[in-house]
Short mmCIF file of C-alpha atoms in Angstrom, two decimals:
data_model
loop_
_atom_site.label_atom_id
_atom_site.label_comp_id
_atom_site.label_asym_id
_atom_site.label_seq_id
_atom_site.Cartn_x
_atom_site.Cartn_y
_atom_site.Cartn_z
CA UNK S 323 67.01 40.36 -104.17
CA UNK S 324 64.88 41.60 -107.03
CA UNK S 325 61.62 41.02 -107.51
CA UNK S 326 60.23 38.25 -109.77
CA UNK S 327 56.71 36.92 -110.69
CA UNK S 328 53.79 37.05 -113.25
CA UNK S 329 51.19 39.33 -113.94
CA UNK S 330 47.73 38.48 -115.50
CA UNK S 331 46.02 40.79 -117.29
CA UNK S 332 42.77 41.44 -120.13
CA UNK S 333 44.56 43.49 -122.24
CA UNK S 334 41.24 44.43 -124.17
CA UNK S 335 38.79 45.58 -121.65
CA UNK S 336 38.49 47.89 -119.08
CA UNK S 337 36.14 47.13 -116.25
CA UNK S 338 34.05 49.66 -115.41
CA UNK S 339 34.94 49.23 -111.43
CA UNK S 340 37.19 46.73 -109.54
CA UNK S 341 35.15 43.19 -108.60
CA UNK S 342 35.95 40.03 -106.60
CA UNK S 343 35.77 36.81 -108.31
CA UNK S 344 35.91 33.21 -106.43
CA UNK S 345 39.29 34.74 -104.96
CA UNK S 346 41.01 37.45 -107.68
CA UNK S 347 40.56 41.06 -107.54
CA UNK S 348 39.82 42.07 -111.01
CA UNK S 349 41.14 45.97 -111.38
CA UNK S 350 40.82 48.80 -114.15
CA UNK S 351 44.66 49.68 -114.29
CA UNK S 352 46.06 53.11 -116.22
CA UNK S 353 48.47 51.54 -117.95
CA UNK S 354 51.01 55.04 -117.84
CA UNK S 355 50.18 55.08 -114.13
CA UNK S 356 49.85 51.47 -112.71
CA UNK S 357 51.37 52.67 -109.00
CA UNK S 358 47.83 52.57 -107.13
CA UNK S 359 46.89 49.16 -108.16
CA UNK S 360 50.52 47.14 -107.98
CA UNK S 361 52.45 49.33 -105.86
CA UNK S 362 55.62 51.77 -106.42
CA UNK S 363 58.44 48.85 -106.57
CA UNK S 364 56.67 47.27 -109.80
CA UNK S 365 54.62 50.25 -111.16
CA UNK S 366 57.60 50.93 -113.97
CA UNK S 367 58.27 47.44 -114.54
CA UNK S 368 54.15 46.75 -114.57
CA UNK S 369 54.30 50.02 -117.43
CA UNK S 370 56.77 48.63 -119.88
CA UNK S 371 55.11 45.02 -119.46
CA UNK S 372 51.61 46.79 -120.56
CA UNK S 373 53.32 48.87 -123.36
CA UNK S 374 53.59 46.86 -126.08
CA UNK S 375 49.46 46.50 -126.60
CA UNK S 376 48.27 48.67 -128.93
CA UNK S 377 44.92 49.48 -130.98
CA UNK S 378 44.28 49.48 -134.26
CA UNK S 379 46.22 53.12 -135.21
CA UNK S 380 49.10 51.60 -133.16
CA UNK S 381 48.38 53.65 -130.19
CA UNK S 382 49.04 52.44 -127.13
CA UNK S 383 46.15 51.35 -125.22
CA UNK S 384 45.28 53.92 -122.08
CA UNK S 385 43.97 51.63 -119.82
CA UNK S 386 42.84 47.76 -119.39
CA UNK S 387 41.95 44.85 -116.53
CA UNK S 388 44.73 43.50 -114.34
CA UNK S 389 44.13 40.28 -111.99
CA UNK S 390 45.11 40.77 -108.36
CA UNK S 391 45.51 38.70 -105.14
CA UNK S 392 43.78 40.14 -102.86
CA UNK S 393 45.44 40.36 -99.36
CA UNK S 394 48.74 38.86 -100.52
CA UNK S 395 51.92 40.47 -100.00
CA UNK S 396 52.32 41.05 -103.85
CA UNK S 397 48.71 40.93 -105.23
CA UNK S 398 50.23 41.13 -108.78
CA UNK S 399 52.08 38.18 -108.28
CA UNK S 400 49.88 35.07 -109.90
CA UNK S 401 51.96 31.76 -110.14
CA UNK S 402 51.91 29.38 -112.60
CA UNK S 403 49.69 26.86 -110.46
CA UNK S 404 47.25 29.59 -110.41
CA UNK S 405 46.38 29.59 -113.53
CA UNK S 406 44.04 27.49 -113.82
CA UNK S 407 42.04 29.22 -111.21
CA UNK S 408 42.80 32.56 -112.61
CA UNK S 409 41.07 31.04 -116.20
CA UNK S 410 38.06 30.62 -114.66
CA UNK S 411 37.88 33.73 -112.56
CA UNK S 412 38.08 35.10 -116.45
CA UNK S 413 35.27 32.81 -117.57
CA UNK S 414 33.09 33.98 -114.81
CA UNK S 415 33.66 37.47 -115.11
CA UNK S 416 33.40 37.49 -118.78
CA UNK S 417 29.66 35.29 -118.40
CA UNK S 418 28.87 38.30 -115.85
CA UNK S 419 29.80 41.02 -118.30
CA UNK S 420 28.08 39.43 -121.60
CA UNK S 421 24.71 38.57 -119.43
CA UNK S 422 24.56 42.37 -119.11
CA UNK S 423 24.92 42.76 -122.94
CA UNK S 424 21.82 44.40 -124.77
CA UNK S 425 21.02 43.70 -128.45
CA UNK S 426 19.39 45.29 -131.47
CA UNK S 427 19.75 48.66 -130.23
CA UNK S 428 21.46 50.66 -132.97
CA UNK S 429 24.95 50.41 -134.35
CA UNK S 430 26.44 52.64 -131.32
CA UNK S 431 25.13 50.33 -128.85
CA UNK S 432 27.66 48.43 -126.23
CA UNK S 433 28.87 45.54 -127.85
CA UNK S 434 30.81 42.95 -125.66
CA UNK S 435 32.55 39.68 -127.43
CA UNK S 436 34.48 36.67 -125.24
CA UNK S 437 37.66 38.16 -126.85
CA UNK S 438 37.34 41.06 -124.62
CA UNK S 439 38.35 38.60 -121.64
CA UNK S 440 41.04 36.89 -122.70
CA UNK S 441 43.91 36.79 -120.33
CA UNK S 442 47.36 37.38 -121.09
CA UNK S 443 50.51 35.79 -118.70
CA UNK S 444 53.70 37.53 -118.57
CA UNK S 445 56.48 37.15 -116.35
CA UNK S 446 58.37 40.06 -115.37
CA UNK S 447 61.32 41.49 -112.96
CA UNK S 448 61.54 44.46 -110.91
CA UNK S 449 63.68 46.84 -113.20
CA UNK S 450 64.07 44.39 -115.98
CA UNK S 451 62.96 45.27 -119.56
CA UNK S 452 63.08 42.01 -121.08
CA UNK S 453 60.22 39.77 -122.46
CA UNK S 454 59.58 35.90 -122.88
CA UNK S 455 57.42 35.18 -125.68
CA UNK S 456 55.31 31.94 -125.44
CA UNK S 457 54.19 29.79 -128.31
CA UNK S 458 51.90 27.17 -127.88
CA UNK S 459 52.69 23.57 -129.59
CA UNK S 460 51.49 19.98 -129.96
CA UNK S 461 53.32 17.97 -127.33
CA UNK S 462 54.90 21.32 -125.32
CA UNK S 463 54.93 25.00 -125.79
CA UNK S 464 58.04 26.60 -127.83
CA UNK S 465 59.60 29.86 -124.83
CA UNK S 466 61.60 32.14 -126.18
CA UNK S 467 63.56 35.03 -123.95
CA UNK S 468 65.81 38.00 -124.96
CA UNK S 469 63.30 40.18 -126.37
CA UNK S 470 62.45 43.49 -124.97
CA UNK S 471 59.15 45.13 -124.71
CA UNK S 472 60.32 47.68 -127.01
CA UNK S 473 61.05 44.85 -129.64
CA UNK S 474 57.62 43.55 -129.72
CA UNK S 475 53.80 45.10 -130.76
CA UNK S 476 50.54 43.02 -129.81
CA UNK S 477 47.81 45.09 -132.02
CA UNK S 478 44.21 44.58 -130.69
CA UNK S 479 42.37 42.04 -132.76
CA UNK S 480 39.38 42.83 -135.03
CA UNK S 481 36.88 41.69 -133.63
CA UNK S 482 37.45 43.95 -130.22
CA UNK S 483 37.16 46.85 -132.20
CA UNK S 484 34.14 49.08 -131.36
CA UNK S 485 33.47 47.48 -127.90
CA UNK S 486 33.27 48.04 -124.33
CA UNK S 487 31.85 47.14 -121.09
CA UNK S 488 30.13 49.03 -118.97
CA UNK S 489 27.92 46.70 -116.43
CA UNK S 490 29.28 43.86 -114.62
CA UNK S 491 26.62 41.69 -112.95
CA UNK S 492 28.35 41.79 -109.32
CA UNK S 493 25.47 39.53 -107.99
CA UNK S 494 26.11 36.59 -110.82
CA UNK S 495 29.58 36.84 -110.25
CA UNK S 496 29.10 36.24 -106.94
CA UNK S 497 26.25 33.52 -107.00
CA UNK S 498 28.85 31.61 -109.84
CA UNK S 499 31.69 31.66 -106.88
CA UNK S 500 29.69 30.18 -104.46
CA UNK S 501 28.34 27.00 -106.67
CA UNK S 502 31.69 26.46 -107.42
CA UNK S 503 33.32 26.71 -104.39
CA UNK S 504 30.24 24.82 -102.24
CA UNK S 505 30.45 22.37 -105.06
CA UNK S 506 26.61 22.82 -105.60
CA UNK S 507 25.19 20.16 -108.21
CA UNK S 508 24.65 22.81 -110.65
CA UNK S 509 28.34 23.71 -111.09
CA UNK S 510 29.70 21.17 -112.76
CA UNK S 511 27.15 21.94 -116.11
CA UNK S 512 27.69 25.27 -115.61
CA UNK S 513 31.64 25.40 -115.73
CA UNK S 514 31.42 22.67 -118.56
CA UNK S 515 29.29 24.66 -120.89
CA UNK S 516 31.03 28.01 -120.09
CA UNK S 517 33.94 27.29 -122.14
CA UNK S 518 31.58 26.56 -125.48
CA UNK S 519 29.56 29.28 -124.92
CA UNK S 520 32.38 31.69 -124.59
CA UNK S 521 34.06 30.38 -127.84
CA UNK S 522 30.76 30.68 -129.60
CA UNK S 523 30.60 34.16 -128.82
CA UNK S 524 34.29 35.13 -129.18
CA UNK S 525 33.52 36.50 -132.59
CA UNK S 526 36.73 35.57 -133.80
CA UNK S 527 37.06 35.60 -137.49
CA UNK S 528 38.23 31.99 -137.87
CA UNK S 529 35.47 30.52 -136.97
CA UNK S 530 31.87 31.01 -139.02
CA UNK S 531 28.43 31.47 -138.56
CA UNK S 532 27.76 27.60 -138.55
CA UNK S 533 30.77 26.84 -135.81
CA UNK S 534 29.10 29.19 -133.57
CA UNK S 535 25.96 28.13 -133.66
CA UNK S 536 27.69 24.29 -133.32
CA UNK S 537 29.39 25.74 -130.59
CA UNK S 538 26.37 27.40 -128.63
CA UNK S 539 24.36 24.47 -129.10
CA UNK S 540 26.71 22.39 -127.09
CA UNK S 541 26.61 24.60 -124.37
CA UNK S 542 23.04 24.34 -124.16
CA UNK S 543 23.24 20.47 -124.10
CA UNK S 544 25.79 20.95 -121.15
CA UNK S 545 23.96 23.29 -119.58
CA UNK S 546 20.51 21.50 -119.35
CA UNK S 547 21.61 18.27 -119.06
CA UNK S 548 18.65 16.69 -120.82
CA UNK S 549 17.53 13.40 -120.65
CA UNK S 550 18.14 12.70 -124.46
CA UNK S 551 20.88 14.18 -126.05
CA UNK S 552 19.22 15.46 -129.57
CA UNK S 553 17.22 17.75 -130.58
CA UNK S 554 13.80 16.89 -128.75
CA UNK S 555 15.62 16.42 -125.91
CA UNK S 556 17.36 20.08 -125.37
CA UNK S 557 14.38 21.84 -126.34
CA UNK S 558 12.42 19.44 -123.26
CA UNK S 559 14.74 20.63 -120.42
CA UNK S 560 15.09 24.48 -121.90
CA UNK S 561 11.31 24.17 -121.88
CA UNK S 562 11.05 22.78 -118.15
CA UNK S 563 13.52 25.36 -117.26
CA UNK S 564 11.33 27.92 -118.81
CA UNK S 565 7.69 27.01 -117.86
CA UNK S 566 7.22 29.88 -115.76
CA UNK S 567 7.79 32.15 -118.17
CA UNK S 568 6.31 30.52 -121.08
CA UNK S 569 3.93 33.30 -122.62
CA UNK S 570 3.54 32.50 -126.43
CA UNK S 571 3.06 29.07 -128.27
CA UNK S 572 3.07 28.24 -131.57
CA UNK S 573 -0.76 28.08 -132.80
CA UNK S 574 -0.65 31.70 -131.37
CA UNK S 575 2.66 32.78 -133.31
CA UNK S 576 2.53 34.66 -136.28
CA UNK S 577 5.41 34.08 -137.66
CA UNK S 578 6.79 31.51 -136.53
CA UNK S 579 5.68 27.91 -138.15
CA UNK S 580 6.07 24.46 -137.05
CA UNK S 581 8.13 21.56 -138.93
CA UNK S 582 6.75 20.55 -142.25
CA UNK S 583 5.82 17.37 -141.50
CA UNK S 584 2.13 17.07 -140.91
CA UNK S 585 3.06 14.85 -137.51
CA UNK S 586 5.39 17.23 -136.39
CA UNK S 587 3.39 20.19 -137.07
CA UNK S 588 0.32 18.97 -135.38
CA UNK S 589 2.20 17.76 -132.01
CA UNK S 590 4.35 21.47 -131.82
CA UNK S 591 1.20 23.47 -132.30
CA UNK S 592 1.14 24.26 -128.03
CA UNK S 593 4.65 24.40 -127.86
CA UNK S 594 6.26 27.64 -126.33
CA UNK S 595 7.99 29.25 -128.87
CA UNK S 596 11.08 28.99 -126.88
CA UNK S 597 11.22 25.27 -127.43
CA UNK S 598 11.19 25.22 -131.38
CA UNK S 599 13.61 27.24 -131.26
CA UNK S 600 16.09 25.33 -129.19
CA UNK S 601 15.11 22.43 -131.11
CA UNK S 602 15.93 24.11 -134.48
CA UNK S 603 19.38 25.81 -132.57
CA UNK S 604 20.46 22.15 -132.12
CA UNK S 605 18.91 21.00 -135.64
CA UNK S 606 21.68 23.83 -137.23
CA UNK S 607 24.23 22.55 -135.21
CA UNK S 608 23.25 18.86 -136.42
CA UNK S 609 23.40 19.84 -139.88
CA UNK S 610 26.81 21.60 -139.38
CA UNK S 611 28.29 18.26 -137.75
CA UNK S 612 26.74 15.65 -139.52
CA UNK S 613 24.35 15.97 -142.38
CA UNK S 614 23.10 18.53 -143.44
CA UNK S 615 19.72 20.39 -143.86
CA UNK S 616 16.13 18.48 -143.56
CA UNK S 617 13.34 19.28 -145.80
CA UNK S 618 10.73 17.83 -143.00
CA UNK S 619 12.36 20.98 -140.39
CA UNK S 620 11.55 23.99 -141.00
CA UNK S 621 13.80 26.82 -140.31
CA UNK S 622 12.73 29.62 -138.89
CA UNK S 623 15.69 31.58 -137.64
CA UNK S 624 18.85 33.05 -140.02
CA UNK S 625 22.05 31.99 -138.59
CA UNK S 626 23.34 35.70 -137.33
CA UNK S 627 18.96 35.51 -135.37
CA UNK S 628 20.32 31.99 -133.88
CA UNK S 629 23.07 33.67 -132.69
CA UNK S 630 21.69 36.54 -130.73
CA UNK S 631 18.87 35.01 -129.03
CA UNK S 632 21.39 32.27 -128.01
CA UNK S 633 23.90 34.64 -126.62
CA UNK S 634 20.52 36.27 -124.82
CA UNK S 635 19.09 33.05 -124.07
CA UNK S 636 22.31 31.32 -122.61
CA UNK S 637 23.27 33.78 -119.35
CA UNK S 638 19.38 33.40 -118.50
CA UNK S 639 19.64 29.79 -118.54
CA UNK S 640 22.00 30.12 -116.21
CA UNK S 641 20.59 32.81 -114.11
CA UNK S 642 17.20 30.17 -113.96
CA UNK S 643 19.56 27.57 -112.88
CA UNK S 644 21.14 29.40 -110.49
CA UNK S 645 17.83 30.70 -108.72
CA UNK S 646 16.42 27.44 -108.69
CA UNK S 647 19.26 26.00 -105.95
CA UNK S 648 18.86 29.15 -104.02
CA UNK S 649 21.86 30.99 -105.00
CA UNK S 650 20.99 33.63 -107.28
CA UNK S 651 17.55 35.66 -107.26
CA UNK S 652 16.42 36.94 -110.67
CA UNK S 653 15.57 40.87 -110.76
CA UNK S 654 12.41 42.31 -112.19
CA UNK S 655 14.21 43.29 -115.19
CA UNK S 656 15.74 39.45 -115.36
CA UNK S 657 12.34 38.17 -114.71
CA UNK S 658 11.22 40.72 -117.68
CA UNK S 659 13.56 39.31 -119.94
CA UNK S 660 12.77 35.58 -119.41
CA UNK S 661 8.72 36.42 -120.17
CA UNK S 662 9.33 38.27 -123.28
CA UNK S 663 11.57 35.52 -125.01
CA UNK S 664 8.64 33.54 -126.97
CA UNK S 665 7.57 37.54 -128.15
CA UNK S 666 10.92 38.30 -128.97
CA UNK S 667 11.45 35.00 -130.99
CA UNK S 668 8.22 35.59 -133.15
CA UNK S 669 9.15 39.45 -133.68
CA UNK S 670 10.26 41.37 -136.66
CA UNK S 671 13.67 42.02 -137.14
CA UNK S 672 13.90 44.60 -138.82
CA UNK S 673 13.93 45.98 -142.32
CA UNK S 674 17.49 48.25 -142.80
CA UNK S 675 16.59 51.93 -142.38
CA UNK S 676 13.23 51.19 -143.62
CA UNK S 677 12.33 48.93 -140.59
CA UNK S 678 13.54 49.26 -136.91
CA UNK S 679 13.38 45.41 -135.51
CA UNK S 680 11.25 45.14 -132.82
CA UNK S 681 13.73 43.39 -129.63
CA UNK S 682 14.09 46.53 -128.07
CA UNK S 683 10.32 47.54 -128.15
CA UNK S 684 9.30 44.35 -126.93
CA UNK S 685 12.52 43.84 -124.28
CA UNK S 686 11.86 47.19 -122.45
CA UNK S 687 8.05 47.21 -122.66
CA UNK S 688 8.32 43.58 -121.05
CA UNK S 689 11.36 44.69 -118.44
CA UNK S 690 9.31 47.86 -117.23
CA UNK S 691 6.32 46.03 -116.28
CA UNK S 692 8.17 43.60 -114.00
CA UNK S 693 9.56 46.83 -112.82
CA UNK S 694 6.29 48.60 -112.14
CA UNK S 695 5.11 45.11 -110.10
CA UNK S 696 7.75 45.03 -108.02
CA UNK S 697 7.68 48.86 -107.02
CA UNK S 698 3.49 47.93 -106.62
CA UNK S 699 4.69 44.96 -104.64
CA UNK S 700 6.98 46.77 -102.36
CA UNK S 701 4.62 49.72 -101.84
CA UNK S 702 1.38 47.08 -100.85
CA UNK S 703 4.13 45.05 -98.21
CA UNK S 704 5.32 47.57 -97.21
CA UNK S 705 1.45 49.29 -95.86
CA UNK S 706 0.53 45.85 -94.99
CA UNK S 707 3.57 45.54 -92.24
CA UNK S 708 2.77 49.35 -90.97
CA UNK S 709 -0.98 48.59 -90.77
CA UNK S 710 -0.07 45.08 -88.03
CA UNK S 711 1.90 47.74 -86.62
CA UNK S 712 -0.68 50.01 -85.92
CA UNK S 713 -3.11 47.39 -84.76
#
């Protein structure tokens, strides 16, 4: 009896190492030499199903992720009924990947996009060479079989071009599995603001500058979960999520400027800097959706800014979240990152060759004194427990 099933697989990235995610193996796979991962019986079969991805010279690609079952008899065998599961394995993985991601470090930088995670279905048979291509439709999907992968080329899509990932966040990944699977209150925001944020950031050239920024806004407003669902009332709850690490506010910015309106101005003067931002995130995303620009808010931000600090801002959020039920516990370099927002949202960006923008300056110099605490902190417990030893 031959062997039937369906792979999953991320066509576009290779993980740097194999990782666990709320119950899938995740697994770099050569595609030319697949037999370690799924085993000598579908290694060939495995091969030709891989094949037909190629890269932008039409080479095929040398290696991407596949999506195992760990412990089952055939690991690469993901059913239908999985995939739901399997989707949000991606989601998490991807989220634990891009909060990794540095920015505004040079042009040959890492650059990670949600397109890099997509997952890609294919059934296959031991021995068989033949493909079922699946179109998706309003009101049912449109199969159709007796294709080979020979017959068919899937090129690698713009926007993947020039990335790569080279840091998973194990410990997020982990920390996201078990508020899902403990059903902790937090999930449920989480999971439904994934999806946004992941479109958002998917970099696909469909959607503009505006629809991501729409996009990340809503996942914000999932995310927090704040008491009023406008403007004011996102920038509250990122602001109570944030107090901690509130370090700038705007009578002390020097760039930054409140609204235009006298009222307003007066009232944001001891906001954190973090706040008018969110509030003018969500003000873009208004304007996109509904009406347009207003005079009385100022704007402070480009749309391409919005869009990095939200795709920095957003895996924090939910690192915060996370460490506030108990499940996740921020590093010094996380803890670095959250302090230096407000400086990084009132810093220079840059000016072309002329001008290197500050982020990085400002990111590392904030990271590496976290760093330097915590080493001061473990060297101080670490003589106070020898010296009640001693006594």
């Amino acid at each position: 009896m031959s062997l039937t099933g369906q792979i999953i697989f991320m066509p576009w990235v290779s993980i740097p190492q194999a990782v666990t995610v709320a119950g899938f193996r995740f697994a770099p796979i050569d595609v030319k030499d697949p037999i370690s991962v799924v085993g000598p019986e579908m290694a060939p079969t495995v091969a030709m199903a891989l094949s037909p991805y190629v890269d932008r010279r039409s080479h095929q690609i040398e290696s991407c992720t596949i999506m195992l079952r760990p412990r089952h008899q055939q690991s690469w065998n993901i059913p239908d009924r999985m995939w739901g599961s399997a989707r949000r394995a991606a989601e998490i993985l991807a989220l634990s990947c891009l909060a990794e991601q540095r920015f505004m470090e040079g042009h040959f930088s890492p650059h990670l996009n949600a397109t890099m995670f997509q997952i890609i279905g294919q059934r296959i048979t031991a021995g068989s060479d033949q493909i079922g291509l699946f179109y998706p439709r309003r009101g049912g999907g449109l199969r159709v079989g007796g294709v080979r992968f020979k017959d068919v080329v899937f090129q690698r899509p713009s926007q993947v071009e020039g990335t790569r990932c080279e840091v998973v966040n194990v410990r997020l990944a982990r920390a996201l599995t078990k508020a899902s699977r403990s059903k902790s209150p937090i999930w449920d925001p989480i999971a439904s603001s994934l999806e946004f944020f992941l479109l958002g950031n998917a970099e696909v050239p469909e959607l503009d500058w505006e629809s991501c920024i729409m996009l990340s806004a809503m996942a914000f407003e999932r995310l927090l979960e704040p008491a009023q669902a406008n403007a004011q009332g996102v920038a509250e709850a990122l602001a109570n999520l944030w107090a901690p690490y509130a370090s700038r506010t705007l009578a002390q910015a020097k760039r930054v400027k409140p609204d235009n309106k006298p009222d307003f101005a007066k009232v944001q003067q001891e906001w954190p800097l973090h706040r008018k931002w969110m509030k003018e995130l969500y003000e873009a995303r208004s304007s996109r959706a509904h009406r347009g620009p207003r005079s009385v808010f100022s704007q402070n931000w480009k749309n391409w800014q919005h869009m990095v600090i939200a795709a920095f801002v957003y895996p924090l959020a939910v690192k915060l979240k996370l460490a506030n039920a108990g499940l996740y516990q921020l590093s010094a370099r996380e803890k670095g990152g959250c302090e230096a927002l407000d400086r990084l949202l009132d810093s220079h960006w840059g000016k072309g060759w002329k001008k290197d923008p500050e982020w990085s300056k400002i990111l590392s110099m904030a990271e590496a004194e976290h760093e330097w605490l915590r080493i001061i902190e473990e060297a101080y417990d670490e003589t106070t427990r020898k010296g009640e030893q001693g006594s």
